[in-house]
Amino acid sequence: MLSDRFGVDKEASYLAGLSHDMCRELSFEEQEGLVDRHGACIAFLRERPSMKALFSDTVYKKKMMHGPAAACMLCHEFGMREPDILEAVTLHSIADEKMSDLAKIVYISDKLEPLRNRPHDADEKLHTLDLDSLFVYTIACVVRWFSETSEPLSPFTADLYSRMLK
């Protein structure tokens, strides 16, 4: 488990991993409604560049709103107030440079899970790279996947990738 390897709280990792997609099947309107009604739960993240990008981009907002919605539901319905868990759930689909180790682990785990189409060297990288290098590797995998599928990549993710390579 990445949380063991990188010294991150196992229970927090488990909870964030379990809940990060819990609003994925809701309609965009339902997701947006959760965030509108209970966004105070994640207000501490609003000034982050990734969140500003998410809320200002109508195309990608529809694909990524399930993370903030899940964090709001986790907070409002289940009383979760732990900032690292709320951050990890909120940002699991759009990374940013200031993510906590827990948030990086959830992002990496989501993007490199075994059921996804991932590079042949992903298992090796998961076991050998330090957390920051693994985070950059994962963002590179996301960029590569979008390039190979001709799907449009979020401009924020493209910029983030460029900044991370410096």
JSON list of C-alpha atoms in Angstrom, two decimals:
[
{"chain": "A", "resi": 1, "resn": "MET", "atom": "CA", "xyz": [0.00, 0.00, 0.00]},
{"chain": "A", "resi": 2, "resn": "LEU", "atom": "CA", "xyz": [1.33, 3.44, -0.91]},
{"chain": "A", "resi": 3, "resn": "SER", "atom": "CA", "xyz": [0.27, 4.86, 2.46]},
{"chain": "A", "resi": 4, "resn": "ASP", "atom": "CA", "xyz": [2.54, 2.34, 4.23]},
{"chain": "A", "resi": 5, "resn": "ARG", "atom": "CA", "xyz": [5.39, 3.02, 1.87]},
{"chain": "A", "resi": 6, "resn": "PHE", "atom": "CA", "xyz": [5.23, 6.79, 2.31]},
{"chain": "A", "resi": 7, "resn": "GLY", "atom": "CA", "xyz": [4.24, 6.95, 5.98]},
{"chain": "A", "resi": 8, "resn": "VAL", "atom": "CA", "xyz": [0.74, 8.33, 5.47]},
{"chain": "A", "resi": 9, "resn": "ASP", "atom": "CA", "xyz": [-2.12, 7.46, 7.82]},
{"chain": "A", "resi": 10, "resn": "LYS", "atom": "CA", "xyz": [-3.66, 4.19, 6.61]},
{"chain": "A", "resi": 11, "resn": "GLU", "atom": "CA", "xyz": [-7.17, 4.90, 7.84]},
{"chain": "A", "resi": 12, "resn": "ALA", "atom": "CA", "xyz": [-7.21, 8.34, 6.21]},
{"chain": "A", "resi": 13, "resn": "SER", "atom": "CA", "xyz": [-5.94, 6.79, 2.96]},
{"chain": "A", "resi": 14, "resn": "TYR", "atom": "CA", "xyz": [-8.59, 4.09, 3.12]},
{"chain": "A", "resi": 15, "resn": "LEU", "atom": "CA", "xyz": [-11.40, 6.56, 3.79]},
{"chain": "A", "resi": 16, "resn": "ALA", "atom": "CA", "xyz": [-10.30, 8.96, 1.04]},
{"chain": "A", "resi": 17, "resn": "GLY", "atom": "CA", "xyz": [-9.82, 6.08, -1.38]},
{"chain": "A", "resi": 18, "resn": "LEU", "atom": "CA", "xyz": [-13.21, 4.63, -0.58]},
{"chain": "A", "resi": 19, "resn": "SER", "atom": "CA", "xyz": [-15.11, 7.91, -0.86]},
{"chain": "A", "resi": 20, "resn": "HIS", "atom": "CA", "xyz": [-13.40, 9.82, -3.68]},
{"chain": "A", "resi": 21, "resn": "ASP", "atom": "CA", "xyz": [-15.79, 8.61, -6.40]},
{"chain": "A", "resi": 22, "resn": "MET", "atom": "CA", "xyz": [-18.97, 8.33, -4.34]},
{"chain": "A", "resi": 23, "resn": "CYS", "atom": "CA", "xyz": [-20.67, 11.13, -6.32]},
{"chain": "A", "resi": 24, "resn": "ARG", "atom": "CA", "xyz": [-19.41, 10.08, -9.73]},
{"chain": "A", "resi": 25, "resn": "GLU", "atom": "CA", "xyz": [-22.73, 8.56, -10.80]},
{"chain": "A", "resi": 26, "resn": "LEU", "atom": "CA", "xyz": [-24.77, 11.59, -9.76]},
{"chain": "A", "resi": 27, "resn": "SER", "atom": "CA", "xyz": [-25.82, 13.99, -12.49]},
{"chain": "A", "resi": 28, "resn": "PHE", "atom": "CA", "xyz": [-23.70, 17.09, -12.93]},
{"chain": "A", "resi": 29, "resn": "GLU", "atom": "CA", "xyz": [-26.60, 19.16, -11.61]},
{"chain": "A", "resi": 30, "resn": "GLU", "atom": "CA", "xyz": [-26.72, 17.05, -8.42]},
{"chain": "A", "resi": 31, "resn": "GLN", "atom": "CA", "xyz": [-22.94, 17.32, -8.00]},
{"chain": "A", "resi": 32, "resn": "GLU", "atom": "CA", "xyz": [-23.02, 21.06, -8.52]},
{"chain": "A", "resi": 33, "resn": "GLY", "atom": "CA", "xyz": [-25.94, 21.37, -6.09]},
{"chain": "A", "resi": 34, "resn": "LEU", "atom": "CA", "xyz": [-23.97, 19.58, -3.36]},
{"chain": "A", "resi": 35, "resn": "VAL", "atom": "CA", "xyz": [-21.06, 21.96, -3.87]},
{"chain": "A", "resi": 36, "resn": "ASP", "atom": "CA", "xyz": [-23.34, 25.00, -3.97]},
{"chain": "A", "resi": 37, "resn": "ARG", "atom": "CA", "xyz": [-25.11, 24.00, -0.74]},
{"chain": "A", "resi": 38, "resn": "HIS", "atom": "CA", "xyz": [-22.15, 22.62, 1.22]},
{"chain": "A", "resi": 39, "resn": "GLY", "atom": "CA", "xyz": [-19.12, 24.25, -0.39]},
{"chain": "A", "resi": 40, "resn": "ALA", "atom": "CA", "xyz": [-18.12, 25.78, 2.94]},
{"chain": "A", "resi": 41, "resn": "CYS", "atom": "CA", "xyz": [-16.67, 22.34, 3.73]},
{"chain": "A", "resi": 42, "resn": "ILE", "atom": "CA", "xyz": [-14.03, 22.82, 1.05]},
{"chain": "A", "resi": 43, "resn": "ALA", "atom": "CA", "xyz": [-13.73, 26.62, 1.17]},
{"chain": "A", "resi": 44, "resn": "PHE", "atom": "CA", "xyz": [-10.15, 26.28, 2.42]},
{"chain": "A", "resi": 45, "resn": "LEU", "atom": "CA", "xyz": [-9.26, 24.94, -1.06]},
{"chain": "A", "resi": 46, "resn": "ARG", "atom": "CA", "xyz": [-11.02, 27.64, -3.12]},
{"chain": "A", "resi": 47, "resn": "GLU", "atom": "CA", "xyz": [-7.91, 29.77, -3.68]},
{"chain": "A", "resi": 48, "resn": "ARG", "atom": "CA", "xyz": [-5.84, 26.88, -4.99]},
{"chain": "A", "resi": 49, "resn": "PRO", "atom": "CA", "xyz": [-5.01, 27.26, -8.70]},
{"chain": "A", "resi": 50, "resn": "SER", "atom": "CA", "xyz": [-6.46, 23.82, -9.45]},
{"chain": "A", "resi": 51, "resn": "MET", "atom": "CA", "xyz": [-9.80, 24.73, -7.88]},
{"chain": "A", "resi": 52, "resn": "LYS", "atom": "CA", "xyz": [-9.94, 28.07, -9.66]},
{"chain": "A", "resi": 53, "resn": "ALA", "atom": "CA", "xyz": [-9.25, 26.24, -12.92]},
{"chain": "A", "resi": 54, "resn": "LEU", "atom": "CA", "xyz": [-11.88, 23.61, -12.17]},
{"chain": "A", "resi": 55, "resn": "PHE", "atom": "CA", "xyz": [-14.63, 26.09, -11.36]},
{"chain": "A", "resi": 56, "resn": "SER", "atom": "CA", "xyz": [-13.85, 28.39, -14.29]},
{"chain": "A", "resi": 57, "resn": "ASP", "atom": "CA", "xyz": [-13.70, 25.74, -17.03]},
{"chain": "A", "resi": 58, "resn": "THR", "atom": "CA", "xyz": [-17.16, 24.63, -18.15]},
{"chain": "A", "resi": 59, "resn": "VAL", "atom": "CA", "xyz": [-15.89, 21.66, -20.19]},
{"chain": "A", "resi": 60, "resn": "TYR", "atom": "CA", "xyz": [-13.73, 20.04, -17.52]},
{"chain": "A", "resi": 61, "resn": "LYS", "atom": "CA", "xyz": [-15.93, 21.12, -14.65]},
{"chain": "A", "resi": 62, "resn": "LYS", "atom": "CA", "xyz": [-18.50, 18.51, -15.72]},
{"chain": "A", "resi": 63, "resn": "LYS", "atom": "CA", "xyz": [-15.88, 15.74, -15.69]},
{"chain": "A", "resi": 64, "resn": "MET", "atom": "CA", "xyz": [-14.27, 16.70, -12.40]},
{"chain": "A", "resi": 65, "resn": "MET", "atom": "CA", "xyz": [-17.05, 18.06, -10.20]},
{"chain": "A", "resi": 66, "resn": "HIS", "atom": "CA", "xyz": [-17.61, 14.64, -8.63]},
{"chain": "A", "resi": 67, "resn": "GLY", "atom": "CA", "xyz": [-14.51, 15.11, -6.43]},
{"chain": "A", "resi": 68, "resn": "PRO", "atom": "CA", "xyz": [-15.60, 18.36, -4.78]},
{"chain": "A", "resi": 69, "resn": "ALA", "atom": "CA", "xyz": [-19.15, 16.98, -4.55]},
{"chain": "A", "resi": 70, "resn": "ALA", "atom": "CA", "xyz": [-17.91, 13.84, -2.79]},
{"chain": "A", "resi": 71, "resn": "ALA", "atom": "CA", "xyz": [-15.90, 15.93, -0.33]},
{"chain": "A", "resi": 72, "resn": "CYS", "atom": "CA", "xyz": [-18.95, 18.08, 0.40]},
{"chain": "A", "resi": 73, "resn": "MET", "atom": "CA", "xyz": [-21.11, 14.99, 0.91]},
{"chain": "A", "resi": 74, "resn": "LEU", "atom": "CA", "xyz": [-18.45, 13.41, 3.13]},
{"chain": "A", "resi": 75, "resn": "CYS", "atom": "CA", "xyz": [-18.37, 16.56, 5.23]},
{"chain": "A", "resi": 76, "resn": "HIS", "atom": "CA", "xyz": [-22.09, 17.32, 5.36]},
{"chain": "A", "resi": 77, "resn": "GLU", "atom": "CA", "xyz": [-23.59, 13.82, 5.50]},
{"chain": "A", "resi": 78, "resn": "PHE", "atom": "CA", "xyz": [-20.87, 12.04, 7.48]},
{"chain": "A", "resi": 79, "resn": "GLY", "atom": "CA", "xyz": [-19.31, 14.82, 9.54]},
{"chain": "A", "resi": 80, "resn": "MET", "atom": "CA", "xyz": [-15.81, 14.52, 8.06]},
{"chain": "A", "resi": 81, "resn": "ARG", "atom": "CA", "xyz": [-13.79, 17.61, 8.92]},
{"chain": "A", "resi": 82, "resn": "GLU", "atom": "CA", "xyz": [-10.21, 16.36, 8.35]},
{"chain": "A", "resi": 83, "resn": "PRO", "atom": "CA", "xyz": [-8.68, 18.81, 5.82]},
{"chain": "A", "resi": 84, "resn": "ASP", "atom": "CA", "xyz": [-6.25, 16.28, 4.31]},
{"chain": "A", "resi": 85, "resn": "ILE", "atom": "CA", "xyz": [-9.06, 13.82, 3.58]},
{"chain": "A", "resi": 86, "resn": "LEU", "atom": "CA", "xyz": [-11.33, 16.50, 2.15]},
{"chain": "A", "resi": 87, "resn": "GLU", "atom": "CA", "xyz": [-8.45, 17.79, 0.00]},
{"chain": "A", "resi": 88, "resn": "ALA", "atom": "CA", "xyz": [-7.61, 14.29, -1.27]},
{"chain": "A", "resi": 89, "resn": "VAL", "atom": "CA", "xyz": [-11.21, 13.59, -2.25]},
{"chain": "A", "resi": 90, "resn": "THR", "atom": "CA", "xyz": [-11.71, 17.03, -3.80]},
{"chain": "A", "resi": 91, "resn": "LEU", "atom": "CA", "xyz": [-8.52, 17.03, -5.89]},
{"chain": "A", "resi": 92, "resn": "HIS", "atom": "CA", "xyz": [-8.29, 13.38, -6.91]},
{"chain": "A", "resi": 93, "resn": "SER", "atom": "CA", "xyz": [-9.18, 14.22, -10.51]},
{"chain": "A", "resi": 94, "resn": "ILE", "atom": "CA", "xyz": [-7.23, 17.47, -10.86]},
{"chain": "A", "resi": 95, "resn": "ALA", "atom": "CA", "xyz": [-3.81, 17.62, -9.30]},
{"chain": "A", "resi": 96, "resn": "ASP", "atom": "CA", "xyz": [-1.91, 20.60, -8.02]},
{"chain": "A", "resi": 97, "resn": "GLU", "atom": "CA", "xyz": [1.58, 21.32, -6.75]},
{"chain": "A", "resi": 98, "resn": "LYS", "atom": "CA", "xyz": [0.55, 21.94, -3.16]},
{"chain": "A", "resi": 99, "resn": "MET", "atom": "CA", "xyz": [-1.24, 18.66, -2.54]},
{"chain": "A", "resi": 100, "resn": "SER", "atom": "CA", "xyz": [-0.64, 16.87, 0.75]},
{"chain": "A", "resi": 101, "resn": "ASP", "atom": "CA", "xyz": [1.01, 13.46, 0.66]},
{"chain": "A", "resi": 102, "resn": "LEU", "atom": "CA", "xyz": [-2.39, 11.86, 1.23]},
{"chain": "A", "resi": 103, "resn": "ALA", "atom": "CA", "xyz": [-3.88, 13.76, -1.72]},
{"chain": "A", "resi": 104, "resn": "LYS", "atom": "CA", "xyz": [-0.96, 12.72, -3.93]},
{"chain": "A", "resi": 105, "resn": "ILE", "atom": "CA", "xyz": [-1.46, 9.08, -2.94]},
{"chain": "A", "resi": 106, "resn": "VAL", "atom": "CA", "xyz": [-5.18, 9.16, -3.76]},
{"chain": "A", "resi": 107, "resn": "TYR", "atom": "CA", "xyz": [-4.47, 10.89, -7.09]},
{"chain": "A", "resi": 108, "resn": "ILE", "atom": "CA", "xyz": [-1.75, 8.37, -7.99]},
{"chain": "A", "resi": 109, "resn": "SER", "atom": "CA", "xyz": [-3.88, 5.41, -6.91]},
{"chain": "A", "resi": 110, "resn": "ASP", "atom": "CA", "xyz": [-6.84, 6.65, -8.92]},
{"chain": "A", "resi": 111, "resn": "LYS", "atom": "CA", "xyz": [-4.85, 7.24, -12.09]},
{"chain": "A", "resi": 112, "resn": "LEU", "atom": "CA", "xyz": [-2.66, 4.12, -11.92]},
{"chain": "A", "resi": 113, "resn": "GLU", "atom": "CA", "xyz": [-5.15, 1.60, -10.59]},
{"chain": "A", "resi": 114, "resn": "PRO", "atom": "CA", "xyz": [-4.75, -1.86, -12.17]},
{"chain": "A", "resi": 115, "resn": "LEU", "atom": "CA", "xyz": [-8.09, -1.69, -14.04]},
{"chain": "A", "resi": 116, "resn": "ARG", "atom": "CA", "xyz": [-7.00, 1.36, -16.02]},
{"chain": "A", "resi": 117, "resn": "ASN", "atom": "CA", "xyz": [-5.00, 1.35, -19.20]},
{"chain": "A", "resi": 118, "resn": "ARG", "atom": "CA", "xyz": [-1.59, 2.22, -17.79]},
{"chain": "A", "resi": 119, "resn": "PRO", "atom": "CA", "xyz": [2.03, 1.99, -18.91]},
{"chain": "A", "resi": 120, "resn": "HIS", "atom": "CA", "xyz": [3.77, -1.37, -18.65]},
{"chain": "A", "resi": 121, "resn": "ASP", "atom": "CA", "xyz": [6.27, 0.05, -16.16]},
{"chain": "A", "resi": 122, "resn": "ALA", "atom": "CA", "xyz": [3.64, 1.40, -13.73]},
{"chain": "A", "resi": 123, "resn": "ASP", "atom": "CA", "xyz": [4.06, -1.41, -11.17]},
{"chain": "A", "resi": 124, "resn": "GLU", "atom": "CA", "xyz": [7.81, -0.92, -11.10]},
{"chain": "A", "resi": 125, "resn": "LYS", "atom": "CA", "xyz": [7.42, 2.85, -10.68]},
{"chain": "A", "resi": 126, "resn": "LEU", "atom": "CA", "xyz": [4.86, 2.38, -7.90]},
{"chain": "A", "resi": 127, "resn": "HIS", "atom": "CA", "xyz": [7.45, 0.37, -5.97]},
{"chain": "A", "resi": 128, "resn": "THR", "atom": "CA", "xyz": [10.62, 2.32, -6.69]},
{"chain": "A", "resi": 129, "resn": "LEU", "atom": "CA", "xyz": [10.01, 6.05, -7.11]},
{"chain": "A", "resi": 130, "resn": "ASP", "atom": "CA", "xyz": [9.79, 8.50, -4.22]},
{"chain": "A", "resi": 131, "resn": "LEU", "atom": "CA", "xyz": [6.38, 10.14, -3.78]},
{"chain": "A", "resi": 132, "resn": "ASP", "atom": "CA", "xyz": [7.13, 13.39, -5.63]},
{"chain": "A", "resi": 133, "resn": "SER", "atom": "CA", "xyz": [8.71, 11.56, -8.57]},
{"chain": "A", "resi": 134, "resn": "LEU", "atom": "CA", "xyz": [5.78, 9.14, -8.66]},
{"chain": "A", "resi": 135, "resn": "PHE", "atom": "CA", "xyz": [3.39, 12.10, -8.67]},
{"chain": "A", "resi": 136, "resn": "VAL", "atom": "CA", "xyz": [5.16, 13.65, -11.69]},
{"chain": "A", "resi": 137, "resn": "TYR", "atom": "CA", "xyz": [5.25, 10.22, -13.40]},
{"chain": "A", "resi": 138, "resn": "THR", "atom": "CA", "xyz": [1.49, 9.89, -12.85]},
{"chain": "A", "resi": 139, "resn": "ILE", "atom": "CA", "xyz": [0.78, 13.32, -14.32]},
{"chain": "A", "resi": 140, "resn": "ALA", "atom": "CA", "xyz": [2.93, 12.33, -17.32]},
{"chain": "A", "resi": 141, "resn": "CYS", "atom": "CA", "xyz": [0.82, 9.17, -17.69]},
{"chain": "A", "resi": 142, "resn": "VAL", "atom": "CA", "xyz": [-2.35, 11.27, -17.69]},
{"chain": "A", "resi": 143, "resn": "VAL", "atom": "CA", "xyz": [-0.91, 13.61, -20.33]},
{"chain": "A", "resi": 144, "resn": "ARG", "atom": "CA", "xyz": [0.18, 10.62, -22.44]},
{"chain": "A", "resi": 145, "resn": "TRP", "atom": "CA", "xyz": [-3.24, 8.95, -22.14]},
{"chain": "A", "resi": 146, "resn": "PHE", "atom": "CA", "xyz": [-5.02, 12.10, -23.33]},
{"chain": "A", "resi": 147, "resn": "SER", "atom": "CA", "xyz": [-2.55, 12.45, -26.19]},
{"chain": "A", "resi": 148, "resn": "GLU", "atom": "CA", "xyz": [-3.01, 8.83, -27.30]},
{"chain": "A", "resi": 149, "resn": "THR", "atom": "CA", "xyz": [-6.81, 8.99, -27.16]},
{"chain": "A", "resi": 150, "resn": "SER", "atom": "CA", "xyz": [-7.07, 12.41, -28.79]},
{"chain": "A", "resi": 151, "resn": "GLU", "atom": "CA", "xyz": [-9.23, 13.51, -25.87]},
{"chain": "A", "resi": 152, "resn": "PRO", "atom": "CA", "xyz": [-8.77, 17.17, -24.93]},
{"chain": "A", "resi": 153, "resn": "LEU", "atom": "CA", "xyz": [-6.44, 17.67, -21.99]},
{"chain": "A", "resi": 154, "resn": "SER", "atom": "CA", "xyz": [-7.36, 20.27, -19.41]},
{"chain": "A", "resi": 155, "resn": "PRO", "atom": "CA", "xyz": [-5.22, 23.38, -19.98]},
{"chain": "A", "resi": 156, "resn": "PHE", "atom": "CA", "xyz": [-4.53, 23.42, -16.23]},
{"chain": "A", "resi": 157, "resn": "THR", "atom": "CA", "xyz": [-3.16, 19.86, -16.35]},
{"chain": "A", "resi": 158, "resn": "ALA", "atom": "CA", "xyz": [-0.98, 20.71, -19.35]},
{"chain": "A", "resi": 159, "resn": "ASP", "atom": "CA", "xyz": [0.40, 23.77, -17.52]},
{"chain": "A", "resi": 160, "resn": "LEU", "atom": "CA", "xyz": [0.89, 21.79, -14.32]},
{"chain": "A", "resi": 161, "resn": "TYR", "atom": "CA", "xyz": [2.83, 19.13, -16.21]},
{"chain": "A", "resi": 162, "resn": "SER", "atom": "CA", "xyz": [5.09, 21.77, -17.76]},
{"chain": "A", "resi": 163, "resn": "ARG", "atom": "CA", "xyz": [5.73, 23.35, -14.36]},
{"chain": "A", "resi": 164, "resn": "MET", "atom": "CA", "xyz": [6.43, 19.99, -12.72]},
{"chain": "A", "resi": 165, "resn": "LEU", "atom": "CA", "xyz": [9.09, 19.16, -15.30]},
{"chain": "A", "resi": 166, "resn": "LYS", "atom": "CA", "xyz": [11.12, 22.26, -14.41]}
]
